[in-house]
mmCIF file of C-alpha atoms in Angstrom:
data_model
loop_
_atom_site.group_PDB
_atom_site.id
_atom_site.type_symbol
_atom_site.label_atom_id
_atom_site.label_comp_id
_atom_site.label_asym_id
_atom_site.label_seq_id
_atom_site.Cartn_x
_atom_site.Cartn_y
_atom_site.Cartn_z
ATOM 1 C CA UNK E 873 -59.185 193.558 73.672
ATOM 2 C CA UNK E 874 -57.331 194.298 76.624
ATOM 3 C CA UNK E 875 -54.275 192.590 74.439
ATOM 4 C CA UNK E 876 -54.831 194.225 71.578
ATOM 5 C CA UNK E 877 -54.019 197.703 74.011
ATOM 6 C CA UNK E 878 -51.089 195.796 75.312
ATOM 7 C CA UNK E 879 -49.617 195.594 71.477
ATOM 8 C CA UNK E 880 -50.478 199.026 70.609
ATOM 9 C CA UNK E 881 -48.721 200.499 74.103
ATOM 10 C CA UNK E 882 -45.701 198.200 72.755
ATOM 11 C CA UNK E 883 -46.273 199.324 69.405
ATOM 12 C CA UNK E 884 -45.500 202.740 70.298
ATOM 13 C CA UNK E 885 -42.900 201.623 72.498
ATOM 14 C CA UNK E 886 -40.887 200.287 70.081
ATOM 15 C CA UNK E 887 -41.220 202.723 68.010
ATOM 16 C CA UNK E 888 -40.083 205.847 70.228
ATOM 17 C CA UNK E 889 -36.945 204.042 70.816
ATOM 18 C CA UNK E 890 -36.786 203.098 66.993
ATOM 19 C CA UNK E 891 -37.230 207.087 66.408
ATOM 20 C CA UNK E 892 -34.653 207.977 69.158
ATOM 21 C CA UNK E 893 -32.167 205.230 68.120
ATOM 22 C CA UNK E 894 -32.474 207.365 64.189
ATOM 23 C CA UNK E 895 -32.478 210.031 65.987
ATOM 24 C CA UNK E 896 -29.299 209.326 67.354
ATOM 25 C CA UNK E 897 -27.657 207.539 64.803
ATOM 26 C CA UNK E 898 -28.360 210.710 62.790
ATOM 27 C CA UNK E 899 -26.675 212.863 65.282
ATOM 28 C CA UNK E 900 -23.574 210.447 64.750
ATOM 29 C CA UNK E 901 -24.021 210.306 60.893
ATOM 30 C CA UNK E 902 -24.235 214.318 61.263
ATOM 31 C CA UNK E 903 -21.171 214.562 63.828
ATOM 32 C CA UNK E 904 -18.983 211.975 61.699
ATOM 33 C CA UNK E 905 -20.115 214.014 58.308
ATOM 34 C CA UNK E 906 -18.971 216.920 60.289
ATOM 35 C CA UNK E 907 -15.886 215.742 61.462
ATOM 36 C CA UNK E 908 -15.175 213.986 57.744
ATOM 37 C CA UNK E 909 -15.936 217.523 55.753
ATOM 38 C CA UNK E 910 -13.389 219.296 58.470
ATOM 39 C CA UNK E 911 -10.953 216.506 57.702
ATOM 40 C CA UNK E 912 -11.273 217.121 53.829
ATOM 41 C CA UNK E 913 -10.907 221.008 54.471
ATOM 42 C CA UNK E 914 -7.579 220.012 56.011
ATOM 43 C CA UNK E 915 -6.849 218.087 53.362
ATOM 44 C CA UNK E 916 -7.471 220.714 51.094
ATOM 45 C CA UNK E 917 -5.799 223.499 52.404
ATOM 46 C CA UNK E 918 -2.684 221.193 52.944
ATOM 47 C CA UNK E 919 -2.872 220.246 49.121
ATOM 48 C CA UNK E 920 -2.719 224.097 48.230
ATOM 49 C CA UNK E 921 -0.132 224.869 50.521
ATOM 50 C CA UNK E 922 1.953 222.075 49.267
ATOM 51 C CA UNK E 923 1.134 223.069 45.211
ATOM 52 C CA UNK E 924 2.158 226.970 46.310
ATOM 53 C CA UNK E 925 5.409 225.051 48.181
ATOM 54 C CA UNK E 926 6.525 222.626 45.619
ATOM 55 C CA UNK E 927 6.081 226.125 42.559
ATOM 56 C CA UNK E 928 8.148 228.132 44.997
ATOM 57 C CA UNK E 929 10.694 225.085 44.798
ATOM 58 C CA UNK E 930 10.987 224.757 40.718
ATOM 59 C CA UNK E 931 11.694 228.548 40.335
ATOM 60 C CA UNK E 932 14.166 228.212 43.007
ATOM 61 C CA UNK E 933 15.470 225.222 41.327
ATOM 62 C CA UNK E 934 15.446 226.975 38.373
ATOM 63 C CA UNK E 935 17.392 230.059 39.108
ATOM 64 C CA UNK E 936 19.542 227.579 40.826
ATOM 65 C CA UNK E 937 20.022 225.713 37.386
ATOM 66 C CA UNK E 938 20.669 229.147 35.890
ATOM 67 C CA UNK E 939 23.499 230.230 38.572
ATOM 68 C CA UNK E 940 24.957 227.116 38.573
ATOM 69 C CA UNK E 941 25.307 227.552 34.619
ATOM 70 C CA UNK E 942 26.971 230.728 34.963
ATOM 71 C CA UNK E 943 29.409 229.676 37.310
ATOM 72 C CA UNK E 944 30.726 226.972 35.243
ATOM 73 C CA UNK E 945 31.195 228.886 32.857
ATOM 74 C CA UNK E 946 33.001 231.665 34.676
ATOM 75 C CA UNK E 947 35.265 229.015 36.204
ATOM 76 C CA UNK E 948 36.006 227.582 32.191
ATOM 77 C CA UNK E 949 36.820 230.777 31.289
ATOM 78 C CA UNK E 950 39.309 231.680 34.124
ATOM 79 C CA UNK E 951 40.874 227.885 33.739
ATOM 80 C CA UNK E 952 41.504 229.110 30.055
ATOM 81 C CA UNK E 953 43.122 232.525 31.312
ATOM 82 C CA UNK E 954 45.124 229.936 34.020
ATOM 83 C CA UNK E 955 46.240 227.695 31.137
ATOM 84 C CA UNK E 956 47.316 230.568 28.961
ATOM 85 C CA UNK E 957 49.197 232.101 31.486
ATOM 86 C CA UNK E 958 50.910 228.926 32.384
ATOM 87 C CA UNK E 959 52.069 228.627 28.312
ATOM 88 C CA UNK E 960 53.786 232.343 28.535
ATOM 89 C CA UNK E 961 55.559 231.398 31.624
ATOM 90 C CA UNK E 962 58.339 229.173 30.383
ATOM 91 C CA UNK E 963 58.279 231.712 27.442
ATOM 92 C CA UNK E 964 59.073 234.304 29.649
ATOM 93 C CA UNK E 965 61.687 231.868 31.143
ATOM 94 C CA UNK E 966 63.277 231.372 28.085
ATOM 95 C CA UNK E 967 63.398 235.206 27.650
ATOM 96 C CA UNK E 968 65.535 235.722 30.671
ATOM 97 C CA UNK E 969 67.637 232.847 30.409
ATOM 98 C CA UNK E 970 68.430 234.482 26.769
ATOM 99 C CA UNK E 971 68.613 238.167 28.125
ATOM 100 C CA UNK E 972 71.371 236.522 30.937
ATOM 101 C CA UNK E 973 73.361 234.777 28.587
ATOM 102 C CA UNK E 974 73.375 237.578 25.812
ATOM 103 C CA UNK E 975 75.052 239.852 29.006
ATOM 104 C CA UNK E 976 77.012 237.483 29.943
#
């Protein structure tokens, strides 16, 4: 039976480094876990910045829209006021050429 110790001693053997190779493969599992949940906290926290940054960006696009709208049509209504003023000036021209000959 002195064989039948022999398996038993390599038995147990085997099996302590069967429970420290688990044992360490579970301390990677854990560590890469770990470092995987950290990663998807990043991830996370970058998504919700972005969402608050890209909301900030379509009400500034927005009011942009809005300002640009006004502008345009401040600059219609002062090419109008142009344009008229342009049609009174040979009117006005006409009116002093008539004044200087009616003197003359």
């Amino acid at each position: 039976m002195p064989c039948s110790g022999l398996i038993k001693s390599l038995h147990r053997q085997l099996n302590l480094l069967t429970e420290i190779r688990l044992r360490t493969y579970s301390d990677e599992m854990i560590s890469e876990f770990t470092l995987l949940s950290q990663k998807i906290e990043q991830l996370a926290e970058l998504t919700q910045s972005l969402r608050k940054e890209n909301s900030e960006l379509r009400l500034n696009s927005a009011s942009l829209v809005n300002q640009n709208a006004i502008l345009s049509q401040r600059m219609h209504e002062a090419h109008q006021r142009v344009t008229a003023l342009l049609e009174k000036i040979p009117a006005l021209e006409a009116e002093v050429e008539t004044e200087v000959e009616d003197e003359t």
